[in-house]
Amino acid sequence: QSVLTQPPSVSATPGQKVTISCSGTSSNIGNNYVSWYQQVPGTAPKLLIYDNNRRPSGIPDRFSGSKSGTSATLGITGLQTGDEADYYCGTWDGSLSAPYVFGTGTKVTVL
Amino acid sequence: QLQLQESGPGLVKPSETLSLTCIVSGDSISSRSYYWGWIRQPPGKGLEWIGSIYSSGGTYYNPSLKSRVTISVDTPKNQFSVKLSAVTAADTAVFYCVRHGLSRVSGSYWLFEYWGQGTLVTVSS
């Protein structure tokens, strides 16, 4: 069971903006860097954001990340049909539960 | 361009040991200091980190699996492996091998930069 909570789903029409929240605790998000991963159905996850808000080379600036306290947020602007996927947050956890934990995952649907 | 490819049996019997290998191409596993790891995803469910190994051999494991998991590196063959013992149906999943990244800003290794395509392992008699 994941210790990071995300909404099961979000949806919007093309061109709009969506945000995905990731809620944790002081042992994980509160004191560590958050990454975000995109998983298009049937494919392996892809790193979208690391260090809370940094984008790897090749990731468009439509994707953004932020962190405040024990929560993190992924934003997607100018939503495209190709953005329809599952999104997961992840971070180091300093408690004994697991060194690294993923969020529950959020399905983004482009209407 | 670094590429990772999982290989191993797609079907394992209950109580037996699941063994998978990740073949690394496009770079040498020992050329630079990175972590290499395994992540699994049960069908229709979320991601679970299994464990990671440093290129020189140090390991981190998920405590929930630690008693059953071993991750090792074979530098001459440029590959790394995972073994999961005493498997049950609950271990049925797509297994991904990954290479951690390294943030040059924060110094954090805890980002999964490269992923294999994944391989489905079913535990069934």
PDB file of C-alpha atoms in Angstrom:
ATOM      1  CA  GLN A   1       0.000   0.000   0.000  1.00  0.00           C
ATOM      2  CA  SER A   2       1.318   3.398  -1.036  1.00  0.00           C
ATOM      3  CA  VAL A   3       2.004   6.105   1.512  1.00  0.00           C
ATOM      4  CA  LEU A   4       1.613   8.855  -1.091  1.00  0.00           C
ATOM      5  CA  THR A   5      -1.984   9.719  -1.971  1.00  0.00           C
ATOM      6  CA  GLN A   6      -3.070  10.933  -5.410  1.00  0.00           C
ATOM      7  CA  PRO A   7      -6.550  11.459  -6.853  1.00  0.00           C
ATOM      8  CA  PRO A   8      -7.604   8.415  -8.889  1.00  0.00           C
ATOM      9  CA  SER A   9      -8.464  10.463 -11.952  1.00  0.00           C
ATOM     10  CA  VAL A  10      -8.609  13.918 -13.466  1.00  0.00           C
ATOM     11  CA  SER A  11      -9.956  14.999 -16.835  1.00  0.00           C
ATOM     12  CA  ALA A  12     -10.070  18.020 -19.078  1.00  0.00           C
ATOM     13  CA  THR A  13     -10.525  18.996 -22.699  1.00  0.00           C
ATOM     14  CA  PRO A  14      -7.627  19.605 -25.083  1.00  0.00           C
ATOM     15  CA  GLY A  15      -5.810  22.856 -24.434  1.00  0.00           C
ATOM     16  CA  GLN A  16      -6.887  23.101 -20.819  1.00  0.00           C
ATOM     17  CA  LYS A  17      -4.779  22.724 -17.692  1.00  0.00           C
ATOM     18  CA  VAL A  18      -4.870  19.926 -15.145  1.00  0.00           C
ATOM     19  CA  THR A  19      -3.151  19.573 -11.805  1.00  0.00           C
ATOM     20  CA  ILE A  20      -2.428  16.374  -9.920  1.00  0.00           C
ATOM     21  CA  SER A  21      -1.768  16.397  -6.210  1.00  0.00           C
ATOM     22  CA  CYS A  22       0.461  14.044  -4.242  1.00  0.00           C
ATOM     23  CA  SER A  23       0.022  14.054  -0.485  1.00  0.00           C
ATOM     24  CA  GLY A  24       2.560  12.608   1.923  1.00  0.00           C
ATOM     25  CA  THR A  25       4.171  13.205   5.286  1.00  0.00           C
ATOM     26  CA  SER A  26       7.237  14.804   6.799  1.00  0.00           C
ATOM     27  CA  SER A  27       9.160  11.526   6.453  1.00  0.00           C
ATOM     28  CA  ASN A  28       8.787  11.513   2.690  1.00  0.00           C
ATOM     29  CA  ILE A  29       7.650  14.548   0.690  1.00  0.00           C
ATOM     30  CA  GLY A  30       8.238  16.971   3.552  1.00  0.00           C
ATOM     31  CA  ASN A  31      11.965  16.355   3.631  1.00  0.00           C
ATOM     32  CA  ASN A  32      12.882  14.881   0.264  1.00  0.00           C
ATOM     33  CA  TYR A  33      12.768  15.594  -3.449  1.00  0.00           C
ATOM     34  CA  VAL A  34       9.765  14.507  -5.482  1.00  0.00           C
ATOM     35  CA  SER A  35       9.785  12.978  -8.945  1.00  0.00           C
ATOM     36  CA  TRP A  36       6.903  12.480 -11.348  1.00  0.00           C
ATOM     37  CA  TYR A  37       6.488   9.721 -13.926  1.00  0.00           C
ATOM     38  CA  GLN A  38       4.164   9.397 -16.923  1.00  0.00           C
ATOM     39  CA  GLN A  39       3.005   5.946 -18.005  1.00  0.00           C
ATOM     40  CA  VAL A  40       1.180   5.720 -21.307  1.00  0.00           C
ATOM     41  CA  PRO A  41      -0.906   2.501 -21.363  1.00  0.00           C
ATOM     42  CA  GLY A  42       1.142  -0.524 -22.350  1.00  0.00           C
ATOM     43  CA  THR A  43       4.492   1.211 -21.997  1.00  0.00           C
ATOM     44  CA  ALA A  44       7.128   1.745 -19.334  1.00  0.00           C
ATOM     45  CA  PRO A  45       6.962   4.847 -17.132  1.00  0.00           C
ATOM     46  CA  LYS A  46       8.939   7.904 -18.178  1.00  0.00           C
ATOM     47  CA  LEU A  47      10.590  10.467 -15.903  1.00  0.00           C
ATOM     48  CA  LEU A  48       8.803  13.815 -16.222  1.00  0.00           C
ATOM     49  CA  ILE A  49       9.969  15.838 -13.235  1.00  0.00           C
ATOM     50  CA  TYR A  50      12.741  15.405 -10.652  1.00  0.00           C
ATOM     51  CA  ASP A  51      13.986  17.519  -7.732  1.00  0.00           C
ATOM     52  CA  ASN A  52      10.371  18.723  -7.267  1.00  0.00           C
ATOM     53  CA  ASN A  53      10.373  20.970 -10.327  1.00  0.00           C
ATOM     54  CA  ARG A  54      13.170  20.120 -12.779  1.00  0.00           C
ATOM     55  CA  ARG A  55      12.495  18.672 -16.216  1.00  0.00           C
ATOM     56  CA  PRO A  56      14.830  16.188 -17.897  1.00  0.00           C
ATOM     57  CA  SER A  57      16.031  17.079 -21.353  1.00  0.00           C
ATOM     58  CA  GLY A  58      13.269  16.624 -23.898  1.00  0.00           C
ATOM     59  CA  ILE A  59      10.320  17.118 -21.547  1.00  0.00           C
ATOM     60  CA  PRO A  60       8.251  20.106 -22.720  1.00  0.00           C
ATOM     61  CA  ASP A  61       7.662  23.037 -20.402  1.00  0.00           C
ATOM     62  CA  ARG A  62       3.936  22.269 -20.466  1.00  0.00           C
ATOM     63  CA  PHE A  63       4.817  19.969 -17.583  1.00  0.00           C
ATOM     64  CA  SER A  64       5.685  21.586 -14.265  1.00  0.00           C
ATOM     65  CA  GLY A  65       6.170  20.488 -10.694  1.00  0.00           C
ATOM     66  CA  SER A  66       5.979  22.158  -7.329  1.00  0.00           C
ATOM     67  CA  LYS A  67       6.145  21.238  -3.670  1.00  0.00           C
ATOM     68  CA  SER A  68       4.794  22.824  -0.522  1.00  0.00           C
ATOM     69  CA  GLY A  69       5.163  21.227   2.874  1.00  0.00           C
ATOM     70  CA  THR A  70       4.107  17.592   2.657  1.00  0.00           C
ATOM     71  CA  SER A  71       2.363  17.871  -0.726  1.00  0.00           C
ATOM     72  CA  ALA A  72       3.541  18.059  -4.298  1.00  0.00           C
ATOM     73  CA  THR A  73       1.727  19.010  -7.476  1.00  0.00           C
ATOM     74  CA  LEU A  74       2.176  18.184 -11.138  1.00  0.00           C
ATOM     75  CA  GLY A  75       0.726  20.626 -13.636  1.00  0.00           C
ATOM     76  CA  ILE A  76       0.050  20.018 -17.291  1.00  0.00           C
ATOM     77  CA  THR A  77      -0.901  22.981 -19.469  1.00  0.00           C
ATOM     78  CA  GLY A  78      -2.082  22.955 -23.068  1.00  0.00           C
ATOM     79  CA  LEU A  79      -3.420  19.439 -22.592  1.00  0.00           C
ATOM     80  CA  GLN A  80      -2.962  17.158 -25.603  1.00  0.00           C
ATOM     81  CA  THR A  81      -4.473  13.787 -26.470  1.00  0.00           C
ATOM     82  CA  GLY A  82      -1.000  12.282 -26.116  1.00  0.00           C
ATOM     83  CA  ASP A  83      -0.987  13.297 -22.447  1.00  0.00           C
ATOM     84  CA  GLU A  84      -3.635  10.703 -21.676  1.00  0.00           C
ATOM     85  CA  ALA A  85      -1.773   8.410 -19.305  1.00  0.00           C
ATOM     86  CA  ASP A  86      -1.237   7.409 -15.693  1.00  0.00           C
ATOM     87  CA  TYR A  87       0.929   9.707 -13.598  1.00  0.00           C
ATOM     88  CA  TYR A  88       2.841   8.716 -10.475  1.00  0.00           C
ATOM     89  CA  CYS A  89       4.702  10.752  -7.906  1.00  0.00           C
ATOM     90  CA  GLY A  90       7.608   9.244  -6.018  1.00  0.00           C
ATOM     91  CA  THR A  91      10.087  10.143  -3.328  1.00  0.00           C
ATOM     92  CA  TRP A  92      12.541   8.855  -0.759  1.00  0.00           C
ATOM     93  CA  ASP A  93      10.996   7.973   2.591  1.00  0.00           C
ATOM     94  CA  GLY A  94      13.044   8.262   5.761  1.00  0.00           C
ATOM     95  CA  SER A  95      10.751   6.016   7.784  1.00  0.00           C
ATOM     96  CA  LEU A  96      11.075   2.246   7.991  1.00  0.00           C
ATOM     97  CA  SER A  97       8.253   1.591   5.528  1.00  0.00           C
ATOM     98  CA  ALA A  98      10.403   1.717   2.412  1.00  0.00           C
ATOM     99  CA  PRO A  99      13.340   3.793   1.239  1.00  0.00           C
ATOM    100  CA  TYR A 100      11.471   4.738  -1.916  1.00  0.00           C
ATOM    101  CA  VAL A 101       7.717   5.091  -2.305  1.00  0.00           C
ATOM    102  CA  PHE A 102       5.403   5.812  -5.226  1.00  0.00           C
ATOM    103  CA  GLY A 103       2.039   7.501  -5.193  1.00  0.00           C
ATOM    104  CA  THR A 104      -1.217   5.689  -5.860  1.00  0.00           C
ATOM    105  CA  GLY A 105      -1.329   6.976  -9.415  1.00  0.00           C
ATOM    106  CA  THR A 106      -3.681   9.305 -11.298  1.00  0.00           C
ATOM    107  CA  LYS A 107      -5.341   8.597 -14.616  1.00  0.00           C
ATOM    108  CA  VAL A 108      -5.496  11.674 -16.840  1.00  0.00           C
ATOM    109  CA  THR A 109      -8.274  11.566 -19.404  1.00  0.00           C
ATOM    110  CA  VAL A 110      -8.436  13.999 -22.298  1.00  0.00           C
ATOM    111  CA  LEU A 111     -12.121  14.506 -23.094  1.00  0.00           C
TER     112      LEU A 111
ATOM    113  CA  GLN B   1      21.797   5.927 -25.851  1.00  0.00           C
ATOM    114  CA  LEU B   2      21.489   3.677 -22.818  1.00  0.00           C
ATOM    115  CA  GLN B   3      19.107   0.764 -23.235  1.00  0.00           C
ATOM    116  CA  LEU B   4      17.861  -1.752 -20.703  1.00  0.00           C
ATOM    117  CA  GLN B   5      16.293  -5.095 -21.547  1.00  0.00           C
ATOM    118  CA  GLU B   6      14.771  -7.492 -19.046  1.00  0.00           C
ATOM    119  CA  SER B   7      15.045 -11.225 -19.656  1.00  0.00           C
ATOM    120  CA  GLY B   8      13.845 -14.289 -17.805  1.00  0.00           C
ATOM    121  CA  PRO B   9      11.000 -16.779 -17.491  1.00  0.00           C
ATOM    122  CA  GLY B  10       7.494 -15.463 -17.929  1.00  0.00           C
ATOM    123  CA  LEU B  11       6.007 -18.186 -15.735  1.00  0.00           C
ATOM    124  CA  VAL B  12       7.167 -19.256 -12.282  1.00  0.00           C
ATOM    125  CA  LYS B  13       5.580 -21.819  -9.995  1.00  0.00           C
ATOM    126  CA  PRO B  14       4.446 -20.888  -6.480  1.00  0.00           C
ATOM    127  CA  SER B  15       7.134 -21.287  -3.792  1.00  0.00           C
ATOM    128  CA  GLU B  16       9.905 -21.185  -6.400  1.00  0.00           C
ATOM    129  CA  THR B  17      12.440 -18.426  -7.047  1.00  0.00           C
ATOM    130  CA  LEU B  18      11.837 -15.761  -9.683  1.00  0.00           C
ATOM    131  CA  SER B  19      15.033 -14.742 -11.485  1.00  0.00           C
ATOM    132  CA  LEU B  20      15.340 -11.882 -13.954  1.00  0.00           C
ATOM    133  CA  THR B  21      18.308 -10.278 -15.650  1.00  0.00           C
ATOM    134  CA  CYS B  22      18.636  -6.777 -17.064  1.00  0.00           C
ATOM    135  CA  ILE B  23      20.994  -6.496 -20.004  1.00  0.00           C
ATOM    136  CA  VAL B  24      22.557  -3.063 -20.284  1.00  0.00           C
ATOM    137  CA  SER B  25      23.663  -1.701 -23.657  1.00  0.00           C
ATOM    138  CA  GLY B  26      24.945   1.663 -24.775  1.00  0.00           C
ATOM    139  CA  ASP B  27      27.144   2.158 -21.719  1.00  0.00           C
ATOM    140  CA  SER B  28      29.236   0.180 -19.283  1.00  0.00           C
ATOM    141  CA  ILE B  29      27.678  -0.616 -15.916  1.00  0.00           C
ATOM    142  CA  SER B  30      31.028   0.085 -14.289  1.00  0.00           C
ATOM    143  CA  SER B  31      32.064   3.143 -16.300  1.00  0.00           C
ATOM    144  CA  ARG B  32      30.353   5.582 -13.967  1.00  0.00           C
ATOM    145  CA  SER B  33      28.822   5.362 -10.533  1.00  0.00           C
ATOM    146  CA  TYR B  34      25.096   4.898 -10.781  1.00  0.00           C
ATOM    147  CA  TYR B  35      22.414   2.932  -8.988  1.00  0.00           C
ATOM    148  CA  TRP B  36      20.592   0.223 -10.892  1.00  0.00           C
ATOM    149  CA  GLY B  37      17.241  -1.075  -9.696  1.00  0.00           C
ATOM    150  CA  TRP B  38      14.062  -3.059 -10.086  1.00  0.00           C
ATOM    151  CA  ILE B  39      10.461  -1.863  -9.937  1.00  0.00           C
ATOM    152  CA  ARG B  40       7.350  -3.976 -10.362  1.00  0.00           C
ATOM    153  CA  GLN B  41       3.736  -3.332 -11.265  1.00  0.00           C
ATOM    154  CA  PRO B  42       0.983  -5.895 -10.658  1.00  0.00           C
ATOM    155  CA  PRO B  43      -1.568  -5.987 -13.488  1.00  0.00           C
ATOM    156  CA  GLY B  44      -3.855  -2.972 -13.261  1.00  0.00           C
ATOM    157  CA  LYS B  45      -2.092  -1.617 -10.189  1.00  0.00           C
ATOM    158  CA  GLY B  46       0.575   0.905  -9.233  1.00  0.00           C
ATOM    159  CA  LEU B  47       4.347   0.894  -9.088  1.00  0.00           C
ATOM    160  CA  GLU B  48       6.359  -0.722  -6.296  1.00  0.00           C
ATOM    161  CA  TRP B  49      10.091  -0.204  -5.853  1.00  0.00           C
ATOM    162  CA  ILE B  50      11.832  -3.514  -5.145  1.00  0.00           C
ATOM    163  CA  GLY B  51      15.419  -2.501  -4.583  1.00  0.00           C
ATOM    164  CA  SER B  52      18.542  -0.946  -6.033  1.00  0.00           C
ATOM    165  CA  ILE B  53      22.241  -1.692  -6.233  1.00  0.00           C
ATOM    166  CA  TYR B  54      25.187   0.633  -6.625  1.00  0.00           C
ATOM    167  CA  SER B  55      27.634  -0.099  -9.426  1.00  0.00           C
ATOM    168  CA  SER B  56      30.182  -1.112  -6.778  1.00  0.00           C
ATOM    169  CA  GLY B  57      27.702  -3.445  -5.059  1.00  0.00           C
ATOM    170  CA  GLY B  58      25.979  -1.645  -2.169  1.00  0.00           C
ATOM    171  CA  THR B  59      22.246  -2.368  -2.001  1.00  0.00           C
ATOM    172  CA  TYR B  60      18.953  -0.916  -0.802  1.00  0.00           C
ATOM    173  CA  TYR B  61      15.868  -3.121  -0.555  1.00  0.00           C
ATOM    174  CA  ASN B  62      12.184  -2.549   0.074  1.00  0.00           C
ATOM    175  CA  PRO B  63      11.720  -3.798   3.659  1.00  0.00           C
ATOM    176  CA  SER B  64       8.495  -5.556   2.695  1.00  0.00           C
ATOM    177  CA  LEU B  65      10.478  -7.769   0.302  1.00  0.00           C
ATOM    178  CA  LYS B  66      13.922  -7.708   1.888  1.00  0.00           C
ATOM    179  CA  SER B  67      13.797 -11.237   3.298  1.00  0.00           C
ATOM    180  CA  ARG B  68      13.105 -12.652  -0.175  1.00  0.00           C
ATOM    181  CA  VAL B  69      15.045 -10.374  -2.546  1.00  0.00           C
ATOM    182  CA  THR B  70      18.611 -10.356  -3.791  1.00  0.00           C
ATOM    183  CA  ILE B  71      19.932  -7.914  -6.389  1.00  0.00           C
ATOM    184  CA  SER B  72      23.387  -8.418  -7.871  1.00  0.00           C
ATOM    185  CA  VAL B  73      25.616  -6.928 -10.551  1.00  0.00           C
ATOM    186  CA  ASP B  74      27.652  -8.871 -13.132  1.00  0.00           C
ATOM    187  CA  THR B  75      30.108  -6.278 -14.391  1.00  0.00           C
ATOM    188  CA  PRO B  76      31.886  -8.445 -17.024  1.00  0.00           C
ATOM    189  CA  LYS B  77      28.519  -9.291 -18.623  1.00  0.00           C
ATOM    190  CA  ASN B  78      27.259  -5.711 -18.228  1.00  0.00           C
ATOM    191  CA  GLN B  79      24.059  -6.835 -16.573  1.00  0.00           C
ATOM    192  CA  PHE B  80      22.342  -6.952 -13.218  1.00  0.00           C
ATOM    193  CA  SER B  81      19.816  -9.348 -11.781  1.00  0.00           C
ATOM    194  CA  VAL B  82      17.035  -9.809  -9.257  1.00  0.00           C
ATOM    195  CA  LYS B  83      16.010 -12.962  -7.450  1.00  0.00           C
ATOM    196  CA  LEU B  84      12.746 -13.169  -5.505  1.00  0.00           C
ATOM    197  CA  SER B  85      12.260 -16.341  -3.501  1.00  0.00           C
ATOM    198  CA  ALA B  86       9.156 -18.154  -2.254  1.00  0.00           C
ATOM    199  CA  VAL B  87       6.890 -16.443  -4.769  1.00  0.00           C
ATOM    200  CA  THR B  88       3.111 -16.489  -4.593  1.00  0.00           C
ATOM    201  CA  ALA B  89       0.387 -15.310  -6.940  1.00  0.00           C
ATOM    202  CA  ALA B  90       0.682 -11.887  -5.315  1.00  0.00           C
ATOM    203  CA  ASP B  91       4.115 -11.540  -6.929  1.00  0.00           C
ATOM    204  CA  THR B  92       2.614 -11.653 -10.437  1.00  0.00           C
ATOM    205  CA  ALA B  93       3.637  -8.380 -12.039  1.00  0.00           C
ATOM    206  CA  VAL B  94       5.417  -6.574 -14.825  1.00  0.00           C
ATOM    207  CA  PHE B  95       9.012  -6.169 -13.686  1.00  0.00           C
ATOM    208  CA  TYR B  96      11.022  -3.169 -14.873  1.00  0.00           C
ATOM    209  CA  CYS B  97      14.748  -2.708 -14.583  1.00  0.00           C
ATOM    210  CA  VAL B  98      15.865   0.890 -14.203  1.00  0.00           C
ATOM    211  CA  ARG B  99      18.916   3.053 -13.985  1.00  0.00           C
ATOM    212  CA  HIS B 100      18.811   5.846 -11.470  1.00  0.00           C
ATOM    213  CA  GLY B 101      19.754   9.321 -12.591  1.00  0.00           C
ATOM    214  CA  LEU B 102      21.897  11.819 -10.729  1.00  0.00           C
ATOM    215  CA  SER B 103      20.779  15.360 -10.162  1.00  0.00           C
ATOM    216  CA  ARG B 104      23.738  17.663 -10.589  1.00  0.00           C
ATOM    217  CA  VAL B 105      21.831  20.301  -8.623  1.00  0.00           C
ATOM    218  CA  SER B 106      20.598  18.381  -5.575  1.00  0.00           C
ATOM    219  CA  GLY B 107      22.989  15.431  -5.745  1.00  0.00           C
ATOM    220  CA  SER B 108      20.030  13.061  -5.416  1.00  0.00           C
ATOM    221  CA  TYR B 109      20.183   9.593  -6.946  1.00  0.00           C
ATOM    222  CA  TRP B 110      16.506   8.932  -6.307  1.00  0.00           C
ATOM    223  CA  LEU B 111      15.143   9.483  -9.766  1.00  0.00           C
ATOM    224  CA  PHE B 112      14.574   6.685 -12.268  1.00  0.00           C
ATOM    225  CA  GLU B 113      15.943   8.052 -15.510  1.00  0.00           C
ATOM    226  CA  TYR B 114      16.083   4.987 -17.758  1.00  0.00           C
ATOM    227  CA  TRP B 115      13.573   2.119 -17.853  1.00  0.00           C
ATOM    228  CA  GLY B 116      13.483  -1.231 -19.577  1.00  0.00           C
ATOM    229  CA  GLN B 117      10.338  -2.102 -21.511  1.00  0.00           C
ATOM    230  CA  GLY B 118       9.222  -4.429 -18.730  1.00  0.00           C
ATOM    231  CA  THR B 119       8.542  -8.140 -18.620  1.00  0.00           C
ATOM    232  CA  LEU B 120       5.445  -9.861 -17.261  1.00  0.00           C
ATOM    233  CA  VAL B 121       6.099 -12.634 -14.774  1.00  0.00           C
ATOM    234  CA  THR B 122       3.134 -14.789 -13.823  1.00  0.00           C
ATOM    235  CA  VAL B 123       3.218 -16.973 -10.731  1.00  0.00           C
ATOM    236  CA  SER B 124       1.031 -19.987 -11.307  1.00  0.00           C
ATOM    237  CA  SER B 125       1.168 -23.744 -11.106  1.00  0.00           C
TER     238      SER B 125
END
